[in-house]
mmCIF file of C-alpha atoms and ligand atoms in Angstrom:
data_model
loop_
_atom_site.group_PDB
_atom_site.id
_atom_site.type_symbol
_atom_site.label_atom_id
_atom_site.label_comp_id
_atom_site.label_asym_id
_atom_site.label_seq_id
_atom_site.Cartn_x
_atom_site.Cartn_y
_atom_site.Cartn_z
ATOM 1 C CA MET K 759 0.000 0.000 0.000
ATOM 2 C CA ALA K 760 1.511 3.336 -1.075
ATOM 3 C CA ASP K 761 1.857 6.118 1.458
ATOM 4 C CA ALA K 762 -0.843 8.580 0.344
ATOM 5 C CA SER K 763 1.037 11.529 1.850
ATOM 6 C CA LYS K 764 3.829 10.892 -0.650
ATOM 7 C CA ASP K 765 1.500 11.184 -3.621
ATOM 8 C CA ILE K 766 1.128 14.931 -3.363
ATOM 9 C CA VAL K 767 2.921 17.008 -5.955
ATOM 10 C CA ASP K 768 4.549 20.062 -4.490
ATOM 11 C CA GLY K 769 2.470 23.015 -5.606
ATOM 12 C CA PHE K 770 -0.675 21.109 -6.552
ATOM 13 C CA PRO K 771 -3.748 23.153 -5.680
ATOM 14 C CA GLY K 772 -5.459 21.740 -2.630
ATOM 15 C CA ASP K 773 -2.717 19.127 -2.167
ATOM 16 C CA LYS K 774 -4.969 16.660 -3.917
ATOM 17 C CA LYS K 775 -4.109 12.978 -4.267
ATOM 18 C CA ILE K 776 -2.763 12.378 -7.739
ATOM 19 C CA ILE K 777 -3.167 9.059 -9.538
ATOM 20 C CA VAL K 778 -0.462 8.314 -12.085
ATOM 21 C CA VAL K 779 -0.251 5.339 -14.434
ATOM 22 C CA PHE K 780 2.916 5.008 -16.507
ATOM 23 C CA VAL K 781 2.336 3.565 -19.997
ATOM 24 C CA LEU K 782 5.398 1.845 -21.428
ATOM 25 C CA GLY K 783 6.188 -0.364 -24.398
ATOM 26 C CA GLY K 784 8.488 -0.368 -27.415
ATOM 27 C CA PRO K 785 8.228 2.366 -30.029
ATOM 28 C CA GLY K 786 5.054 1.729 -32.054
ATOM 29 C CA SER K 787 3.540 -0.646 -29.480
ATOM 30 C CA GLY K 788 0.322 1.433 -29.413
ATOM 31 C CA LYS K 789 0.816 3.597 -26.313
ATOM 32 C CA GLY K 790 -0.809 6.676 -27.856
ATOM 33 C CA THR K 791 -3.574 4.599 -29.446
ATOM 34 C CA GLN K 792 -4.531 2.824 -26.209
ATOM 35 C CA CYS K 793 -4.189 6.010 -24.113
ATOM 36 C CA ALA K 794 -6.758 7.762 -26.334
ATOM 37 C CA LYS K 795 -9.204 4.936 -25.607
ATOM 38 C CA ILE K 796 -8.451 4.941 -21.870
ATOM 39 C CA VAL K 797 -9.149 8.705 -21.779
ATOM 40 C CA GLN K 798 -12.572 8.132 -23.378
ATOM 41 C CA HIS K 799 -13.560 5.343 -21.000
ATOM 42 C CA PHE K 800 -11.880 6.214 -17.725
ATOM 43 C CA ASN K 801 -11.567 9.996 -17.621
ATOM 44 C CA PHE K 802 -7.776 10.163 -17.367
ATOM 45 C CA THR K 803 -5.686 12.985 -18.817
ATOM 46 C CA HIS K 804 -3.144 11.682 -21.325
ATOM 47 C CA LEU K 805 0.362 13.147 -21.232
ATOM 48 C CA SER K 806 2.754 11.780 -23.845
ATOM 49 C CA ALA K 807 6.347 12.696 -22.987
ATOM 50 C CA GLY K 808 7.285 12.387 -26.686
ATOM 51 C CA ASP K 809 4.399 14.678 -27.749
ATOM 52 C CA LEU K 810 5.363 17.268 -25.113
ATOM 53 C CA LEU K 811 8.980 17.192 -26.321
ATOM 54 C CA ARG K 812 7.870 17.545 -29.958
ATOM 55 C CA ALA K 813 5.677 20.529 -28.989
ATOM 56 C CA GLU K 814 8.714 22.064 -27.314
ATOM 57 C CA ILE K 815 10.627 21.782 -30.617
ATOM 58 C CA THR K 816 7.845 23.425 -32.650
ATOM 59 C CA SER K 817 7.346 26.188 -30.064
ATOM 60 C CA GLY K 818 10.867 27.372 -30.878
ATOM 61 C CA SER K 819 12.006 26.975 -27.259
ATOM 62 C CA ARG K 820 15.626 27.439 -26.271
ATOM 63 C CA ASN K 821 15.956 23.653 -25.825
ATOM 64 C CA GLY K 822 14.293 22.854 -29.152
ATOM 65 C CA VAL K 823 17.417 22.210 -31.208
ATOM 66 C CA MET K 824 18.982 20.004 -28.523
ATOM 67 C CA ILE K 825 15.738 17.989 -28.201
ATOM 68 C CA GLN K 826 15.444 17.570 -31.963
ATOM 69 C CA ASN K 827 19.050 16.414 -32.347
ATOM 70 C CA MET K 828 18.715 13.867 -29.552
ATOM 71 C CA MET K 829 15.366 12.575 -30.852
ATOM 72 C CA ASN K 830 16.813 12.103 -34.320
ATOM 73 C CA GLU K 831 19.402 9.802 -32.726
ATOM 74 C CA GLY K 832 16.750 8.020 -30.637
ATOM 75 C CA LYS K 833 18.463 9.264 -27.464
ATOM 76 C CA ILE K 834 16.785 10.034 -24.154
ATOM 77 C CA ILE K 835 16.514 13.739 -23.369
ATOM 78 C CA PRO K 836 17.807 14.801 -19.889
ATOM 79 C CA PRO K 837 15.082 14.243 -17.295
ATOM 80 C CA GLU K 838 14.968 17.819 -16.018
ATOM 81 C CA VAL K 839 13.674 18.922 -19.446
ATOM 82 C CA THR K 840 11.012 16.213 -19.746
ATOM 83 C CA ILE K 841 9.897 16.379 -16.119
ATOM 84 C CA LYS K 842 9.477 20.152 -16.301
ATOM 85 C CA LEU K 843 7.089 19.669 -19.243
ATOM 86 C CA LEU K 844 5.191 16.849 -17.534
ATOM 87 C CA ARG K 845 4.920 18.722 -14.262
ATOM 88 C CA ARG K 846 3.686 21.886 -15.966
ATOM 89 C CA ALA K 847 1.042 19.900 -17.886
ATOM 90 C CA MET K 848 -0.097 18.216 -14.658
ATOM 91 C CA LEU K 849 -0.336 21.510 -12.807
ATOM 92 C CA ASP K 850 -2.256 23.084 -15.719
ATOM 93 C CA SER K 851 -4.823 20.281 -15.609
ATOM 94 C CA ALA K 852 -7.825 20.228 -13.307
ATOM 95 C CA ASN K 853 -7.744 16.426 -13.412
ATOM 96 C CA ASP K 854 -6.196 14.232 -10.737
ATOM 97 C CA LYS K 855 -5.720 11.115 -12.928
ATOM 98 C CA PHE K 856 -2.865 11.014 -15.409
ATOM 99 C CA LEU K 857 -1.608 8.547 -17.984
ATOM 100 C CA ILE K 858 2.064 9.302 -18.477
ATOM 101 C CA ASP K 859 2.973 7.746 -21.820
ATOM 102 C CA GLY K 860 6.559 6.984 -22.855
ATOM 103 C CA PHE K 861 7.980 7.845 -19.446
ATOM 104 C CA PRO K 862 10.075 6.912 -17.462
ATOM 105 C CA ARG K 863 12.290 5.867 -20.340
ATOM 106 C CA ASP K 864 15.301 4.963 -18.186
ATOM 107 C CA GLU K 865 16.470 4.739 -14.575
ATOM 108 C CA GLU K 866 17.524 8.395 -14.624
ATOM 109 C CA ASN K 867 13.987 9.466 -15.708
ATOM 110 C CA ARG K 868 12.473 7.251 -13.031
ATOM 111 C CA ALA K 869 14.655 8.399 -10.141
ATOM 112 C CA ALA K 870 14.369 12.096 -11.058
ATOM 113 C CA PHE K 871 10.558 11.927 -11.330
ATOM 114 C CA GLU K 872 10.327 10.211 -7.979
ATOM 115 C CA ASN K 873 12.651 12.748 -6.313
ATOM 116 C CA ILE K 874 10.961 15.802 -7.794
ATOM 117 C CA THR K 875 7.281 14.858 -7.569
ATOM 118 C CA LYS K 876 7.371 12.192 -4.815
ATOM 119 C CA ILE K 877 4.738 10.352 -6.863
ATOM 120 C CA GLU K 878 4.705 6.536 -7.023
ATOM 121 C CA PRO K 879 2.705 5.216 -9.976
ATOM 122 C CA GLU K 880 -0.451 3.255 -9.243
ATOM 123 C CA PHE K 881 0.823 0.725 -11.788
ATOM 124 C CA VAL K 882 2.714 0.483 -15.079
ATOM 125 C CA LEU K 883 0.768 -0.575 -18.158
ATOM 126 C CA TYR K 884 3.247 -2.492 -20.328
ATOM 127 C CA LEU K 885 2.305 -2.965 -23.967
ATOM 128 C CA ASP K 886 4.358 -5.970 -25.006
ATOM 129 C CA CYS K 887 4.904 -6.392 -28.751
ATOM 130 C CA PRO K 888 7.511 -8.225 -30.859
ATOM 131 C CA GLU K 889 9.998 -6.148 -32.835
ATOM 132 C CA ASP K 890 8.888 -7.253 -36.307
ATOM 133 C CA GLU K 891 5.382 -5.929 -35.611
ATOM 134 C CA LEU K 892 6.793 -2.692 -34.112
ATOM 135 C CA GLU K 893 8.849 -2.234 -37.253
ATOM 136 C CA ARG K 894 5.797 -2.629 -39.528
ATOM 137 C CA ARG K 895 3.814 -0.117 -37.481
ATOM 138 C CA ILE K 896 6.560 2.504 -37.276
ATOM 139 C CA LEU K 897 7.362 2.373 -40.965
ATOM 140 C CA SER K 898 3.688 2.837 -41.867
ATOM 141 C CA ARG K 899 2.766 5.378 -39.146
ATOM 142 C CA ASN K 900 2.844 8.324 -41.580
ATOM 143 C CA GLN K 901 2.750 11.112 -39.007
ATOM 144 C CA GLY K 902 5.722 12.892 -40.555
ATOM 145 C CA ARG K 903 8.030 12.012 -37.646
ATOM 146 C CA ALA K 904 11.720 12.473 -38.436
ATOM 147 C CA ASP K 905 12.579 9.525 -36.157
ATOM 148 C CA ASP K 906 10.252 7.042 -37.917
ATOM 149 C CA ASN K 907 12.926 5.765 -40.326
ATOM 150 C CA THR K 908 14.763 2.440 -40.362
ATOM 151 C CA GLU K 909 18.055 3.748 -38.968
ATOM 152 C CA THR K 910 16.608 5.737 -36.024
ATOM 153 C CA MET K 911 14.038 3.012 -35.356
ATOM 154 C CA ARG K 912 16.850 0.468 -34.776
ATOM 155 C CA LYS K 913 18.501 2.845 -32.301
ATOM 156 C CA ARG K 914 15.180 3.321 -30.509
ATOM 157 C CA PHE K 915 14.715 -0.459 -30.259
ATOM 158 C CA ARG K 916 18.177 -0.724 -28.692
ATOM 159 C CA VAL K 917 17.460 2.079 -26.202
ATOM 160 C CA PHE K 918 14.170 0.394 -25.279
ATOM 161 C CA LYS K 919 15.899 -2.917 -24.541
ATOM 162 C CA GLU K 920 18.919 -1.455 -22.764
ATOM 163 C CA SER K 921 17.290 1.381 -20.805
ATOM 164 C CA THR K 922 13.497 1.031 -20.621
ATOM 165 C CA LEU K 923 13.152 -2.708 -19.985
ATOM 166 C CA PRO K 924 15.154 -2.349 -16.721
ATOM 167 C CA VAL K 925 12.608 0.258 -15.547
ATOM 168 C CA ILE K 926 9.800 -2.194 -16.295
ATOM 169 C CA MET K 927 11.775 -4.840 -14.348
ATOM 170 C CA HIS K 928 12.110 -2.420 -11.428
ATOM 171 C CA TYR K 929 8.334 -2.023 -11.191
ATOM 172 C CA ASP K 930 7.750 -5.710 -11.853
ATOM 173 C CA LEU K 931 9.744 -6.525 -8.720
ATOM 174 C CA LYS K 932 7.312 -4.263 -6.836
ATOM 175 C CA GLY K 933 4.324 -6.110 -8.335
ATOM 176 C CA LYS K 934 3.300 -3.006 -10.265
ATOM 177 C CA VAL K 935 3.476 -4.145 -13.895
ATOM 178 C CA ARG K 936 0.282 -4.940 -15.816
ATOM 179 C CA LYS K 937 1.394 -6.543 -19.064
ATOM 180 C CA VAL K 938 -0.827 -6.929 -22.120
ATOM 181 C CA ASP K 939 -0.215 -8.571 -25.484
ATOM 182 C CA ALA K 940 -0.070 -5.485 -27.708
ATOM 183 C CA ALA K 941 0.432 -7.421 -30.952
ATOM 184 C CA LYS K 942 -3.313 -8.060 -31.198
ATOM 185 C CA PRO K 943 -5.734 -5.756 -33.049
ATOM 186 C CA VAL K 944 -6.417 -2.401 -31.316
ATOM 187 C CA ASP K 945 -9.850 -3.282 -29.927
ATOM 188 C CA GLU K 946 -8.686 -6.647 -28.597
ATOM 189 C CA VAL K 947 -5.775 -4.991 -26.792
ATOM 190 C CA PHE K 948 -8.211 -2.493 -25.315
ATOM 191 C CA GLU K 949 -10.430 -5.291 -23.978
ATOM 192 C CA ASP K 950 -7.447 -6.437 -21.891
ATOM 193 C CA VAL K 951 -6.607 -2.850 -20.903
ATOM 194 C CA LYS K 952 -10.178 -2.263 -19.703
ATOM 195 C CA VAL K 953 -9.953 -5.210 -17.316
ATOM 196 C CA ILE K 954 -6.814 -3.670 -15.802
ATOM 197 C CA PHE K 955 -8.310 -0.190 -15.301
ATOM 198 C CA ALA K 956 -11.762 -1.254 -14.102
ATOM 199 C CA PRO K 957 -10.776 -2.064 -10.469
ATOM 200 C CA LEU K 958 -8.726 1.125 -10.167
ATOM 201 C CA ILE K 959 -11.707 3.235 -11.097
ATOM 202 C CA ALA K 960 -14.004 1.359 -8.761
ATOM 203 C CA LYS K 961 -11.540 2.061 -5.927
ATOM 204 C CA VAL K 962 -11.300 5.854 -6.339
HETATM 205 P P1 LIG N 1503 3.348 4.425 -29.713
HETATM 206 O O1 LIG N 1503 2.666 5.638 -29.110
HETATM 207 O O2 LIG N 1503 3.553 3.321 -28.736
HETATM 208 O O3 LIG N 1503 4.601 4.744 -30.442
HETATM 209 P P2 LIG N 1503 1.109 4.472 -31.600
HETATM 210 O O4 LIG N 1503 -0.128 4.448 -30.775
HETATM 211 O O5 LIG N 1503 1.501 5.764 -32.228
HETATM 212 O O6 LIG N 1503 2.347 3.826 -30.795
HETATM 213 O O7 LIG N 1503 0.925 3.366 -32.748
HETATM 214 C C1 LIG N 1503 1.920 3.192 -33.754
HETATM 215 C C2 LIG N 1503 1.227 2.887 -35.108
HETATM 216 O O8 LIG N 1503 0.654 1.593 -35.036
HETATM 217 C C3 LIG N 1503 0.097 3.857 -35.460
HETATM 218 O O9 LIG N 1503 0.074 4.045 -36.852
HETATM 219 C C4 LIG N 1503 -1.144 3.118 -34.973
HETATM 220 O O10 LIG N 1503 -2.285 3.463 -35.721
HETATM 221 C C5 LIG N 1503 -0.776 1.663 -35.183
HETATM 222 N N1 LIG N 1503 -1.328 0.755 -34.163
HETATM 223 C C6 LIG N 1503 -1.478 1.007 -32.837
HETATM 224 N N2 LIG N 1503 -1.962 -0.079 -32.199
HETATM 225 C C7 LIG N 1503 -2.095 -1.052 -33.140
HETATM 226 C C8 LIG N 1503 -2.552 -2.421 -33.100
HETATM 227 N N3 LIG N 1503 -2.946 -3.007 -31.955
HETATM 228 N N4 LIG N 1503 -2.547 -3.126 -34.252
HETATM 229 C C9 LIG N 1503 -2.120 -2.551 -35.418
HETATM 230 N N5 LIG N 1503 -1.704 -1.262 -35.527
HETATM 231 C C10 LIG N 1503 -1.681 -0.520 -34.403
HETATM 232 O O1 LIG N 1504 7.406 8.092 -27.017
HETATM 233 P P1 LIG N 1504 7.838 8.612 -28.347
HETATM 234 O O2 LIG N 1504 8.067 7.521 -29.364
HETATM 235 O O3 LIG N 1504 6.941 9.695 -28.860
HETATM 236 O O4 LIG N 1504 9.259 9.275 -28.074
HETATM 237 C C1 LIG N 1504 9.995 9.811 -29.159
HETATM 238 C C2 LIG N 1504 11.360 10.245 -28.684
HETATM 239 O O5 LIG N 1504 11.257 11.261 -27.688
HETATM 240 C C3 LIG N 1504 12.228 9.175 -28.036
HETATM 241 O O6 LIG N 1504 12.858 8.331 -28.988
HETATM 242 C C4 LIG N 1504 13.231 10.042 -27.278
HETATM 243 O O7 LIG N 1504 14.192 10.603 -28.156
HETATM 244 C C5 LIG N 1504 12.334 11.178 -26.782
HETATM 245 N N1 LIG N 1504 11.832 10.907 -25.407
HETATM 246 C C6 LIG N 1504 12.695 11.096 -24.347
HETATM 247 N N2 LIG N 1504 12.283 10.859 -23.063
HETATM 248 C C7 LIG N 1504 11.035 10.418 -22.836
HETATM 249 C C8 LIG N 1504 10.136 10.210 -23.903
HETATM 250 C C9 LIG N 1504 10.569 10.445 -25.200
HETATM 251 O O8 LIG N 1504 13.836 11.470 -24.552
HETATM 252 N N3 LIG N 1504 10.669 10.157 -21.574
HETATM 253 MG MG1 LIG N 1505 3.348 7.678 -28.968
#
């Protein structure tokens, strides 16, 4: 049982209890797709770390060029940048339930988020999908992303295995990972996701 007093983000109006679910999985595993469906059914606010970083590039921010260069190499942006964006989006929202998609990407992300926000996730939704299927999805995503090419995709797969899987292992040891088979069609994956979220919603 998590200590509720630790789940309060410094500066949150009314010191309300914040529910956070991390959504992890390889690039193209369907994190954004499933999060959109969870938002519709369970009234969460969806925060994609990758989307926030891309918005930072297009806004012409001082960090934009650095973020773009790192993304093009499939590298993980320093956590202070990403956490600042996540924290601002959480504070700007009136909601108290957040899906944080594509974060924490590595141990450094995880430790920094924990230190800064003191938030422990309720659980981690892990969308498990084999690489050949990820590859098909990324190469046909067609969203104009500079990192959706064969060379960067391979680097992103390597980063996922070397840096993100250990984070999933960390939460697995705490009994916090809810794994689904993400290789199935979208609606079938969501059937499994719904079963995972239903008890959480009943509880709060
Ligand atoms: P992520 O956010 O994990 O990178 P996306 O949600 O953007 O993944 O999905 C990557 C691509 O794969 C998109 O084009 C999306 O429409 C497609 N997609 C997502 N889930 C599935 C699925 N279960 N089966 C087939 N295609 C999918
Ligand atoms: O999750 P998404 O595929 O949108 O992430 C795209 C890129 O954004 C990653 O490959 C990485 O370069 C960057 N990113 C990051 N730290 C995160 C999430 C994404 O550096 N926590
Ligand atoms: Mg995404």
